[in-house]
mmCIF file of C-alpha atoms and ligand atoms in Angstrom:
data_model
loop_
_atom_site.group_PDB
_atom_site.id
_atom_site.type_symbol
_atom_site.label_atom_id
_atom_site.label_comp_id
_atom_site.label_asym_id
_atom_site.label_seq_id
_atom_site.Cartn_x
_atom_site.Cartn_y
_atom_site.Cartn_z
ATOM 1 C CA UNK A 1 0.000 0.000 0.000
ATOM 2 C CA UNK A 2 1.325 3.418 -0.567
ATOM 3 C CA UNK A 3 2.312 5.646 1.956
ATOM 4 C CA UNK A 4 -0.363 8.205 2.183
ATOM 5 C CA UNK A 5 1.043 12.012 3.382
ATOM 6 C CA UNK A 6 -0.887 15.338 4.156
ATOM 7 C CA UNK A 7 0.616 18.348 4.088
ATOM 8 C CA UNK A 8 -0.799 21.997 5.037
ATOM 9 C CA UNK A 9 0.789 25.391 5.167
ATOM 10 C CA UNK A 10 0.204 27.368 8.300
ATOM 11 C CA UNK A 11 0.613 30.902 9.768
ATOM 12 C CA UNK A 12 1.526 34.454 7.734
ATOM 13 C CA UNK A 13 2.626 33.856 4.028
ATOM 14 C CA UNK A 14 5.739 33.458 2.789
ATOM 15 C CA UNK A 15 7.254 33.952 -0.543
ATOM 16 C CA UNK A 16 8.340 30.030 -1.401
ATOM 17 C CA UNK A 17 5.354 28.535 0.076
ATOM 18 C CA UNK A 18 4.602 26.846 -3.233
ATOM 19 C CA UNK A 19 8.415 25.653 -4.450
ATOM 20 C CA UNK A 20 8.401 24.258 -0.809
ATOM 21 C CA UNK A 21 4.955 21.839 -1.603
ATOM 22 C CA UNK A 22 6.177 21.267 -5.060
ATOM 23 C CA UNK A 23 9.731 19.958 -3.713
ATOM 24 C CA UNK A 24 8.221 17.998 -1.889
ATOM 25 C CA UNK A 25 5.481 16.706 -3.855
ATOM 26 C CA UNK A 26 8.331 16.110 -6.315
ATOM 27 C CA UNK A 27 9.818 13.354 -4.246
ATOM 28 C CA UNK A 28 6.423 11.794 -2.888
ATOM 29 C CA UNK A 29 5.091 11.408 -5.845
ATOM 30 C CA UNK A 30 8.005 10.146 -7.531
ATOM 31 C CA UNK A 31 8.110 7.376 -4.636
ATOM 32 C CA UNK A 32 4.704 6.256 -5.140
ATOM 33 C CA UNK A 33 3.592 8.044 -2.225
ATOM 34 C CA UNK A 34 -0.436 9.911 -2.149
ATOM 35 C CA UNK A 35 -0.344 13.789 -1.088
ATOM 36 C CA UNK A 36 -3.531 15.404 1.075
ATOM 37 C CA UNK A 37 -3.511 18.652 0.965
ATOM 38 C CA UNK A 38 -4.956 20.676 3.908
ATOM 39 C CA UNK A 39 -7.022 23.888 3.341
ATOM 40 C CA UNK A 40 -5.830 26.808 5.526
ATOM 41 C CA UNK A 41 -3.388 25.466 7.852
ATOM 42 C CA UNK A 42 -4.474 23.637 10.632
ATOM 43 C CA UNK A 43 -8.084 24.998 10.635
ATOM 44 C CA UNK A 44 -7.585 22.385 7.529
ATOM 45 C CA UNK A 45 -7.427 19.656 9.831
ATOM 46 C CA UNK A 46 -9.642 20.228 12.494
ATOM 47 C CA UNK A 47 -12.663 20.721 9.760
ATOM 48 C CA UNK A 48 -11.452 18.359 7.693
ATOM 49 C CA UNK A 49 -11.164 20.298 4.097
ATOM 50 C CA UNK A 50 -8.887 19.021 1.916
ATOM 51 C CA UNK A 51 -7.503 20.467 -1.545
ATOM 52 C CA UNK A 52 -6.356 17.880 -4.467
ATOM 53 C CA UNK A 53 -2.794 17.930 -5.137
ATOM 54 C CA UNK A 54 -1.748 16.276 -8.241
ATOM 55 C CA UNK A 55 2.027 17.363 -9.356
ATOM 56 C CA UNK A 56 0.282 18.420 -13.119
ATOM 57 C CA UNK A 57 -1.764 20.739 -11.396
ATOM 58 C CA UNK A 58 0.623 22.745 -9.604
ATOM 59 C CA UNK A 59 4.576 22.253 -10.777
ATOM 60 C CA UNK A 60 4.409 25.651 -12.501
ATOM 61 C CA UNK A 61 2.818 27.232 -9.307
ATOM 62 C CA UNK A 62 6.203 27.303 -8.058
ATOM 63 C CA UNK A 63 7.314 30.597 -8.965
ATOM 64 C CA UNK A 64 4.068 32.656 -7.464
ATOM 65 C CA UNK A 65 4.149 34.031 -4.086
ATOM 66 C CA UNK A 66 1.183 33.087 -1.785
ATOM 67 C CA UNK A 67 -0.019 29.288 -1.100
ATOM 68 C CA UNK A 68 -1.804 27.365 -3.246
ATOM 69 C CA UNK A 69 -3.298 25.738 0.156
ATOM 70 C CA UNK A 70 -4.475 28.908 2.016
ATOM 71 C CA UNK A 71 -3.088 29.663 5.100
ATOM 72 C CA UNK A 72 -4.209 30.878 8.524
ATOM 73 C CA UNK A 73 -3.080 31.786 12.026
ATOM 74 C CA UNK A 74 -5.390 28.709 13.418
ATOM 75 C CA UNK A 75 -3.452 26.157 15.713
ATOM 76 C CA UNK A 76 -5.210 23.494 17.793
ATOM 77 C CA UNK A 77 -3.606 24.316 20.740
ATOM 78 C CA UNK A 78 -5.845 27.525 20.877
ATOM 79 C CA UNK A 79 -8.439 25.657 22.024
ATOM 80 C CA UNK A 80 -7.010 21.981 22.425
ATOM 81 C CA UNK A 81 -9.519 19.978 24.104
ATOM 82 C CA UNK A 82 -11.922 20.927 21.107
ATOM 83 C CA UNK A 83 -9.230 20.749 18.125
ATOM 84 C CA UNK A 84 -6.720 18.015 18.976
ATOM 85 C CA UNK A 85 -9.400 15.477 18.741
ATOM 86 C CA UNK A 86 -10.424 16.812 15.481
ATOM 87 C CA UNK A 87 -7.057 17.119 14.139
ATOM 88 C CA UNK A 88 -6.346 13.403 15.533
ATOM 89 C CA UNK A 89 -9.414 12.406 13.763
ATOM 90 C CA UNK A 90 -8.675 14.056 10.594
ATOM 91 C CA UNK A 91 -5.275 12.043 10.587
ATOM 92 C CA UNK A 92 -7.395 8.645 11.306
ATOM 93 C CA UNK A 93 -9.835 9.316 9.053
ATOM 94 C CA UNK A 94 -7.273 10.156 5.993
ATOM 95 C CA UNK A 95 -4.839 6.994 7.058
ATOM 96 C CA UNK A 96 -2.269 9.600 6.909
ATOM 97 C CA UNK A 97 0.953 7.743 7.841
ATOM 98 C CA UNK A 98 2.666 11.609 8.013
ATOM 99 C CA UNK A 99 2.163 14.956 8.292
ATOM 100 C CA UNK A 100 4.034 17.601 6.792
ATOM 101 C CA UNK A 101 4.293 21.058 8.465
ATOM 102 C CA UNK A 102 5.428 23.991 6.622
ATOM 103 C CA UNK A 103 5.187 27.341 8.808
ATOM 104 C CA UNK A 104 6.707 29.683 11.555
ATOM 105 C CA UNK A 105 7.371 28.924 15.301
ATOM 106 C CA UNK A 106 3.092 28.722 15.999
ATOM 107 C CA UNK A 107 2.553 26.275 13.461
ATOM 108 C CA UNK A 108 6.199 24.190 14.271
ATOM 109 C CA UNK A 109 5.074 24.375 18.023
ATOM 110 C CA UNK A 110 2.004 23.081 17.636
ATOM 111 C CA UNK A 111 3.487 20.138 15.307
ATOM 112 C CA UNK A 112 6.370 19.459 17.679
ATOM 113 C CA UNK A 113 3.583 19.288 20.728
ATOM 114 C CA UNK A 114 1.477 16.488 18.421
ATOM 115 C CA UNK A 115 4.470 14.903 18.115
ATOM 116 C CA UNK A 116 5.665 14.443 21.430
ATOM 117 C CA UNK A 117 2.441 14.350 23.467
ATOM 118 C CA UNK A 118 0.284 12.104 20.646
ATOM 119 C CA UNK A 119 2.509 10.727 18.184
ATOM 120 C CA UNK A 120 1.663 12.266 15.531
ATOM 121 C CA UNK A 121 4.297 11.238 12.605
ATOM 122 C CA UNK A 122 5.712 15.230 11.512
ATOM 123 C CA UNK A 123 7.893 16.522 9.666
ATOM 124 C CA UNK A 124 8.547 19.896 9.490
ATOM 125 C CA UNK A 125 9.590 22.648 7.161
ATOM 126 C CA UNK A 126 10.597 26.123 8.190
ATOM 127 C CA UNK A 127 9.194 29.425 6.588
ATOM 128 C CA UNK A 128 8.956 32.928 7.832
ATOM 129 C CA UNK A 129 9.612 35.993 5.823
ATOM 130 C CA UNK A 130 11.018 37.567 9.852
ATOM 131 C CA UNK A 131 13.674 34.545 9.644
ATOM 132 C CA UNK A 132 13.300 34.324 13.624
ATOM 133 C CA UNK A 133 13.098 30.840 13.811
ATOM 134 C CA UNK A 134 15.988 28.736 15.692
ATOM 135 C CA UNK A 135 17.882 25.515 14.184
ATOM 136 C CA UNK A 136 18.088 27.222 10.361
ATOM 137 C CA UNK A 137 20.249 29.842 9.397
ATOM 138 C CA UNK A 138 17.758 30.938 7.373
ATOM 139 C CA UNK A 139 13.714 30.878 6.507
ATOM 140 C CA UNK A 140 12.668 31.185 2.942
ATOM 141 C CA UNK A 141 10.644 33.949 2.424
ATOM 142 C CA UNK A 142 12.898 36.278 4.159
ATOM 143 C CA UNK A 143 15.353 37.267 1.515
ATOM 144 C CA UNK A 144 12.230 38.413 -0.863
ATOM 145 C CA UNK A 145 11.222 40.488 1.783
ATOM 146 C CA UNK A 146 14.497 41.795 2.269
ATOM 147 C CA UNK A 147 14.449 42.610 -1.342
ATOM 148 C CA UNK A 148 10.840 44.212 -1.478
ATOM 149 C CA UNK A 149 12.626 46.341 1.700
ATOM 150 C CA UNK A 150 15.588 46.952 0.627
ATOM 151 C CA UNK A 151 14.532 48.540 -3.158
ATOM 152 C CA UNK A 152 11.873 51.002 -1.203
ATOM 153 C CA UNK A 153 14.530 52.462 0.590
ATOM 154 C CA UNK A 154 16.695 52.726 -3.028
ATOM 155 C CA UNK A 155 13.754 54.581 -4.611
ATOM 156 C CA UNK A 156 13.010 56.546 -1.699
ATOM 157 C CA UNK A 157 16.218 58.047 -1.969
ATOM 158 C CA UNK A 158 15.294 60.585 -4.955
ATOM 159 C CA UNK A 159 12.503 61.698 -3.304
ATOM 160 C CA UNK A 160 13.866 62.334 0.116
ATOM 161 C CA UNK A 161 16.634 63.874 -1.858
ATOM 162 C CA UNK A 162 14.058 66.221 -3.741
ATOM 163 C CA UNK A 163 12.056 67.630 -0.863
ATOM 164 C CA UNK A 164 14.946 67.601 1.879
ATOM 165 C CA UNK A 165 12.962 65.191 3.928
ATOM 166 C CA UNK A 166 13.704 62.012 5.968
ATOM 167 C CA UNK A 167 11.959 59.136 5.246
ATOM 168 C CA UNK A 168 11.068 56.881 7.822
ATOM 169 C CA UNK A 169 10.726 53.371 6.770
ATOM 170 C CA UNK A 170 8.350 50.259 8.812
ATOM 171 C CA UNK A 171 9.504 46.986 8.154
ATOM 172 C CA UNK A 172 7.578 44.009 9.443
ATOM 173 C CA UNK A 173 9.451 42.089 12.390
ATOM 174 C CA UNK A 174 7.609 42.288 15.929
ATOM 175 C CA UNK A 175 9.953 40.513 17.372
ATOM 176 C CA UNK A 176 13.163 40.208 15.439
ATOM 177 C CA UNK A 177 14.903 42.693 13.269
ATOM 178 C CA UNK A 178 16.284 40.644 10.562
ATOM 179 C CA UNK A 179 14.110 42.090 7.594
ATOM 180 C CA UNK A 180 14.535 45.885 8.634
ATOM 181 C CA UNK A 181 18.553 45.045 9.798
ATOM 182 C CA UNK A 182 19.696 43.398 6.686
ATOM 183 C CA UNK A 183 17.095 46.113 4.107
ATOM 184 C CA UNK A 184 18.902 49.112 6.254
ATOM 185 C CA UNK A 185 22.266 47.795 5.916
ATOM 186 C CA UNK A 186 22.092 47.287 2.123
ATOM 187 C CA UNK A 187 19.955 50.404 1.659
ATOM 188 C CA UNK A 188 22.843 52.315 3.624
ATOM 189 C CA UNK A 189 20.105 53.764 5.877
ATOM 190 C CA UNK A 190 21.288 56.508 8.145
ATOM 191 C CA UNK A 191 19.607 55.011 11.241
ATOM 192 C CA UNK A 192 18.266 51.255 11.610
ATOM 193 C CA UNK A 193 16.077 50.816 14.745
ATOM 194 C CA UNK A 194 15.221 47.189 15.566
ATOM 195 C CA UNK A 195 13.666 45.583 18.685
ATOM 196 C CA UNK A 196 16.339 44.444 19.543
ATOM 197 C CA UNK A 197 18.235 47.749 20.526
ATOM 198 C CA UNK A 198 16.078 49.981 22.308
ATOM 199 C CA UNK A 199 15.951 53.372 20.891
ATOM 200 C CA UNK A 200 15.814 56.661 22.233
ATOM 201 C CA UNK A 201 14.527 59.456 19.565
ATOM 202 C CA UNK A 202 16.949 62.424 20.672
ATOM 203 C CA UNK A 203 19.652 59.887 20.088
ATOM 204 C CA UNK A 204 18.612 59.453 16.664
ATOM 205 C CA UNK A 205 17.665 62.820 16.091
ATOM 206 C CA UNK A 206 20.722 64.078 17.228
ATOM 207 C CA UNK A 207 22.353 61.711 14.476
ATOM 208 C CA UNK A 208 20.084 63.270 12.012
ATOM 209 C CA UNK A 209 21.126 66.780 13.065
ATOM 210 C CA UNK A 210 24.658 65.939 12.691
ATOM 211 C CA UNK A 211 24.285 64.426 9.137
ATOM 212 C CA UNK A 212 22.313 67.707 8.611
ATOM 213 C CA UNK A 213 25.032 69.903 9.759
ATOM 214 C CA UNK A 214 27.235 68.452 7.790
ATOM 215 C CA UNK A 215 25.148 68.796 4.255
ATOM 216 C CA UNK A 216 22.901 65.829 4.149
ATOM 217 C CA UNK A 217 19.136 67.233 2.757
ATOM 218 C CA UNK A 218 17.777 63.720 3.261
ATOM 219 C CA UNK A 219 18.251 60.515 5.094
ATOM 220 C CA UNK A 220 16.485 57.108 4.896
ATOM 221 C CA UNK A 221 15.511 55.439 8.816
ATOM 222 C CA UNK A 222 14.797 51.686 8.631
ATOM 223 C CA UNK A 223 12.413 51.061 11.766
ATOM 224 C CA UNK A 224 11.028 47.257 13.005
ATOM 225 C CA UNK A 225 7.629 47.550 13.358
ATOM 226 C CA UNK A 226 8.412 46.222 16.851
ATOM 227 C CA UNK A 227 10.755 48.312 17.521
ATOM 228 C CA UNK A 228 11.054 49.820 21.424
ATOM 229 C CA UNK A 229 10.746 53.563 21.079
ATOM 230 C CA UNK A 230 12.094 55.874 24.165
ATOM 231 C CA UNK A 231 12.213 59.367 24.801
ATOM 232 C CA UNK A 232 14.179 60.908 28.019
ATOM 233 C CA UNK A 233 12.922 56.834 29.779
ATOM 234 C CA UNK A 234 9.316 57.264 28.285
ATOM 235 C CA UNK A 235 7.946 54.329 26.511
ATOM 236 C CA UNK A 236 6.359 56.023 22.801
ATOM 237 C CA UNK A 237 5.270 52.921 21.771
ATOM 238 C CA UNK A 238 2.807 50.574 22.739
ATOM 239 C CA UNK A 239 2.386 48.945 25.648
ATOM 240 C CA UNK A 240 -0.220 47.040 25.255
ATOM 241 C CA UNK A 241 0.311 43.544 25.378
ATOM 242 C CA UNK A 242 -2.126 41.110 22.570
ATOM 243 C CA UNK A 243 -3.786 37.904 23.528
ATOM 244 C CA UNK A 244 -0.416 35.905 23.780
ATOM 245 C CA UNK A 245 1.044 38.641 26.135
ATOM 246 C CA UNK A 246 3.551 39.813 23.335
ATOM 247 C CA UNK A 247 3.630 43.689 22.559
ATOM 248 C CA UNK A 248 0.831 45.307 20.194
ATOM 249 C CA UNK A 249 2.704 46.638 17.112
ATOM 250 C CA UNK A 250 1.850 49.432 14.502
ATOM 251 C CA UNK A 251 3.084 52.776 14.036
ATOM 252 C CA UNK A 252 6.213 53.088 14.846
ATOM 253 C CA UNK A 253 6.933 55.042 12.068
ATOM 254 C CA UNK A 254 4.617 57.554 12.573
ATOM 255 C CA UNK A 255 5.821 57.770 16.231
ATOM 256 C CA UNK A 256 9.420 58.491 15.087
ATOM 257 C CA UNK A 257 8.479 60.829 11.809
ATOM 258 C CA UNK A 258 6.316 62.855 14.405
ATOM 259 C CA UNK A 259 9.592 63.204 17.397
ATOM 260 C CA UNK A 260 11.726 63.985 14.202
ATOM 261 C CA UNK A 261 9.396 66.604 13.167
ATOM 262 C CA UNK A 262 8.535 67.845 16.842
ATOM 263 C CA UNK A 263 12.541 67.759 17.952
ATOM 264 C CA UNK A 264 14.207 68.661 14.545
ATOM 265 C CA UNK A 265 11.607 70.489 12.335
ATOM 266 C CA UNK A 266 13.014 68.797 9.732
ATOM 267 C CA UNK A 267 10.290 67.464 7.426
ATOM 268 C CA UNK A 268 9.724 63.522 7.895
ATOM 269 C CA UNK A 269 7.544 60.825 6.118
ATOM 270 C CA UNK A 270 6.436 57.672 7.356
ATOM 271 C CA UNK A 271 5.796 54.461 5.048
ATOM 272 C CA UNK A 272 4.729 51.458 6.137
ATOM 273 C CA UNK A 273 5.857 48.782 3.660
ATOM 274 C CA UNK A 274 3.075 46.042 5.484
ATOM 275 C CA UNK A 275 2.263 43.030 3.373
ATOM 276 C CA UNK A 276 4.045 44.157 0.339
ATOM 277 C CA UNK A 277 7.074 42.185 1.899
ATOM 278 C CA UNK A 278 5.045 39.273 1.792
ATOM 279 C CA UNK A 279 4.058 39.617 -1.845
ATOM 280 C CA UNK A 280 4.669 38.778 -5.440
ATOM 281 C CA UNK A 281 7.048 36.361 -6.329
ATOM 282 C CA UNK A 282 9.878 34.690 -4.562
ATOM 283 C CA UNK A 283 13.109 35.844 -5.884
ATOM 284 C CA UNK A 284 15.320 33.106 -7.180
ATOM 285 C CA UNK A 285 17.104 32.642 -4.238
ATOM 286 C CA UNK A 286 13.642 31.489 -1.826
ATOM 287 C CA UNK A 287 12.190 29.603 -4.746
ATOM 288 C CA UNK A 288 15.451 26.872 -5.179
ATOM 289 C CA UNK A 289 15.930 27.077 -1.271
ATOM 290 C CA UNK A 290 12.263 26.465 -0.659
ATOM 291 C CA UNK A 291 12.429 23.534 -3.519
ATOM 292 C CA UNK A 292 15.544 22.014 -1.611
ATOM 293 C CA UNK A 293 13.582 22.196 2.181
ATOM 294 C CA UNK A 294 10.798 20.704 0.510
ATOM 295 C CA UNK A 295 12.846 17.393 -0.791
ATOM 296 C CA UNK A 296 14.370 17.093 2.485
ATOM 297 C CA UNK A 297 11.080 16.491 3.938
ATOM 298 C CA UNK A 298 10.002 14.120 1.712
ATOM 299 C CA UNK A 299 13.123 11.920 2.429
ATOM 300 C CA UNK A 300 12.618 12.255 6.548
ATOM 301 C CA UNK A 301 8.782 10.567 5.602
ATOM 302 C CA UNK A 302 10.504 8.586 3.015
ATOM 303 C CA UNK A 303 12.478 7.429 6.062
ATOM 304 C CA UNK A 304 10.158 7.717 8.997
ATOM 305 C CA UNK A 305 12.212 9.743 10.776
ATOM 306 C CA UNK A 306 9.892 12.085 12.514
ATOM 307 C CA UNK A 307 9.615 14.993 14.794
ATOM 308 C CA UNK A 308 12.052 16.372 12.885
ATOM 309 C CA UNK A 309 12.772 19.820 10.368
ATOM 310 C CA UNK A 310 14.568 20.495 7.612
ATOM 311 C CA UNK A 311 17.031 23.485 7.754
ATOM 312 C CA UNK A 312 20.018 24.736 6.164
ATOM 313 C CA UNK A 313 23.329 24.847 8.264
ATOM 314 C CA UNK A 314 26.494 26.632 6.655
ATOM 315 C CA UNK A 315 24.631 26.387 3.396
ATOM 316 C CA UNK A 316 23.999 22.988 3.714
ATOM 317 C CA UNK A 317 20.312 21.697 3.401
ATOM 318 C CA UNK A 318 20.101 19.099 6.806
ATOM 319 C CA UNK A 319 17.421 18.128 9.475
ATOM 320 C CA UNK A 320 16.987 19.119 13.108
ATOM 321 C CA UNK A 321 14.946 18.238 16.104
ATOM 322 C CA UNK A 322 11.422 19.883 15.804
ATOM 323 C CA UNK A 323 12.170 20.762 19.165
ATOM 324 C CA UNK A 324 15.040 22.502 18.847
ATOM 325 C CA UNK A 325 13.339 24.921 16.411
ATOM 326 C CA UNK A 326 10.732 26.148 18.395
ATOM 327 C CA UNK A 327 12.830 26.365 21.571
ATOM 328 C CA UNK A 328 13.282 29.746 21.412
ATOM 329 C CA UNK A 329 13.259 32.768 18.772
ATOM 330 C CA UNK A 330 16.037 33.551 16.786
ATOM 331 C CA UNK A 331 16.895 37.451 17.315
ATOM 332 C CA UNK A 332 19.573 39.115 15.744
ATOM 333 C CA UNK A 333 22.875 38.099 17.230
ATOM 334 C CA UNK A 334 24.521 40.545 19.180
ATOM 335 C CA UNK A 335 27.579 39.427 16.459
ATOM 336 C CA UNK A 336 25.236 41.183 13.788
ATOM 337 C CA UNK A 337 24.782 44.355 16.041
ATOM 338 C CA UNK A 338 28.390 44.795 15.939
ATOM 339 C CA UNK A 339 29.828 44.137 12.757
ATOM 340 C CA UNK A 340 27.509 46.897 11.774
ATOM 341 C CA UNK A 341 27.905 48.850 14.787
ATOM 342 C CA UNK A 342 27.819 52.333 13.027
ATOM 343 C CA UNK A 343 24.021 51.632 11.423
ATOM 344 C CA UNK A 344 22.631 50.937 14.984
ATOM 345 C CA UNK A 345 21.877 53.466 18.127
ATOM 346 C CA UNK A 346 23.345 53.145 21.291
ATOM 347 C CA UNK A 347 20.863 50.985 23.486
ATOM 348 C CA UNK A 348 18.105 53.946 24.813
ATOM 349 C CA UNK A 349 15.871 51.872 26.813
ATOM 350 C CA UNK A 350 15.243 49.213 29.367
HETATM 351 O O1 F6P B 401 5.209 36.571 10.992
HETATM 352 C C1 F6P B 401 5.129 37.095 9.729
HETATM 353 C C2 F6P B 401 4.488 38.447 9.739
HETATM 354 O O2 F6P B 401 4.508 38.907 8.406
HETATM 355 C C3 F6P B 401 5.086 39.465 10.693
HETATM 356 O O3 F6P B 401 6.276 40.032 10.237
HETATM 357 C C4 F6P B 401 3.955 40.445 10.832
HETATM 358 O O4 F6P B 401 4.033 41.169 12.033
HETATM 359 C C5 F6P B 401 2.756 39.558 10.822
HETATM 360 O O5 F6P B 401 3.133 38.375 10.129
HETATM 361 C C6 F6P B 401 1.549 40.170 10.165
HETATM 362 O O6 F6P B 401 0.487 39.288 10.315
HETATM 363 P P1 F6P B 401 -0.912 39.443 9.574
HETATM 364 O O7 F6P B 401 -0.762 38.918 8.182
HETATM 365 O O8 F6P B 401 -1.807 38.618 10.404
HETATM 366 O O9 F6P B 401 -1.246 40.906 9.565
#
């Protein structure tokens, strides 16, 4: 009998999603093996929806952005004694004999916690465009965003340039600062502010003023949209904590364009650059990368090794312990911080 495998895509999009299903669909199918698709992560599972995957109908999928399997924030874990029966009947009812994973730390939690506490035969794949995820150098996903990023701040430039303004630019990241760190540093930004630094806004706007003094008419600021805003010990951004006791995000670029305007009156924009990092299409890079995460976790199910992720380690594609991937979040390393010292702000905060 052939081994039969579902496979759903959970959390926020990533650019890759769909080279990731079709590398592994590639190697499944080759092997004789039947593909379930799940519809919308794991809300896929606990309803039971299903979408047909046959490798004709979606090989050339693999350069769009997006999921061809829908995606949500769902997890059965949000309400467990409810969903993991339904998930764990979903499973029986299918005869799945695995279950791949392909997501960010919610989804990979949730699929490390079925594997441990139930059995459930996972494998995982890691995507997040924020690349915040521990065990893999990298997520796919991320270096489109990066891109998407980092050519807003290029075309930016001109028009900074033309109206003497500063341009103040979000990037998403609540938690980590890779997309705004890495965007910044290739966009030569004048001032990258990232959770992971706490920032005070005199600090940066006495940076600005200096550049200012010295003949700069515009200057580019790459800000997290998590990033922790200070000024003289006062917290300007939120403080609200959301359902899962992490900080409320949004604005943070309007809070520093106003204290640049307020402190400086020197004219500032904000832009939020929002889902536009998660858009379009992957760039070459996320698509092969994605394609190669997605074989590897056909072989683990080709080998019934479970509980386990693909990941790429010194450019090499491997596997990991599920559990080491969701152990904690992957921030930027304090080795980042200070190879590029000079783009960053001296800590301003708690
Ligand atoms: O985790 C990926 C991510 O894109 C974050 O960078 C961002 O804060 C969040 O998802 C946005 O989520 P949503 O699509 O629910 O607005």
């Amino acid at each position: 009998m052939s081994l039969r495998v579902g496979v759903l895509t959970g959390g926020g999009d990533a650019p890759g999603l769909n080279a990731a299903i079709c590398g592994l669909a590639r190697r499944l199918l080759d092997a004789d093996a039947e593909l379930i698709g799940f519809a919308d992560g794991w809300r896929g599972l606990i309803e039971n929806r299903t979408r047909p995957l046959q490798q004709s109908n979606f090989q050339h999928l693999l350069v769009y952005g997006g999921t061809l399997l829908g995606s949500s924030g769902d997890n059965p874990y949000r309400d467990p004694a409810r969903c993991v029966p339904a998930v764990l009947a979903t499973i029986a009812e299918h005869r799945l004999d695995a279950l791949v994973t392909i997501g960010g730390e919610g989804t990979l939690g949730a699929s490390d916690r079925l594997h441990r506490e139930h059995g459930v035969a996972v494998v995982g794949v890691p995507k997040t465009i924020d690349n915040d995820l521990a065990a893999t150098d990298f997520t796919f996903g991320f270096f489109s965003a990066v891109e998407v990023a980092t050519r807003a701040m290029d075309d930016l430039r001109s028009t900074a340039e033309s109206h003497s303004r500063v341009m103040v630019v979000e990037c998403m990241g609540r938690h980590a600062g890779w997309i705004t760190a890495y965007a910044g540093v290739a966009a030569g930004a004048e001032a990258v502010l990232v959770p992971e630094r706490p920032t005070d806004v005199e600090e940066l706007c006495a940076r600005l003023d200096r550049l200012r003094q010295g003949g700069a008419r515009s200057a580019i600021v790459a800000v997290a949209e998590g990033a922790r805003l200070f000024e003289r010990g006062v917290c300007l951004s939120s403080t609200q904590r959301d359902e899962f006791g992490e900080y409320k995000t949004g604005g943070a670029a309007a809070i520093v364009s106003q204290r640049i305007e307020a402190l400086l009156r020197w004219e500032a924009r904000p832009l939020v650059l929002g889902h536009l990092q998660r858009a379009g299409k992957p760039i070459a890079f996320d698509r092969i990368f994605a394609l190669r995460l997605g074989a590897r976790a056909a072989r683990l199910v080709l080998e019934r090794r479970f509980g386990r992720m693909a990941a790429m380690r010194a450019g090499d594609i491997v596997d990991v312990p599920l559990q080491e991937a969701v152990a904690a979040r992957k921030t930027l390393t304090q080795e980042f911080l200070d190879r590029y010292e000079s783009f960053f702000l001296p800590i301003g905060g708690p």
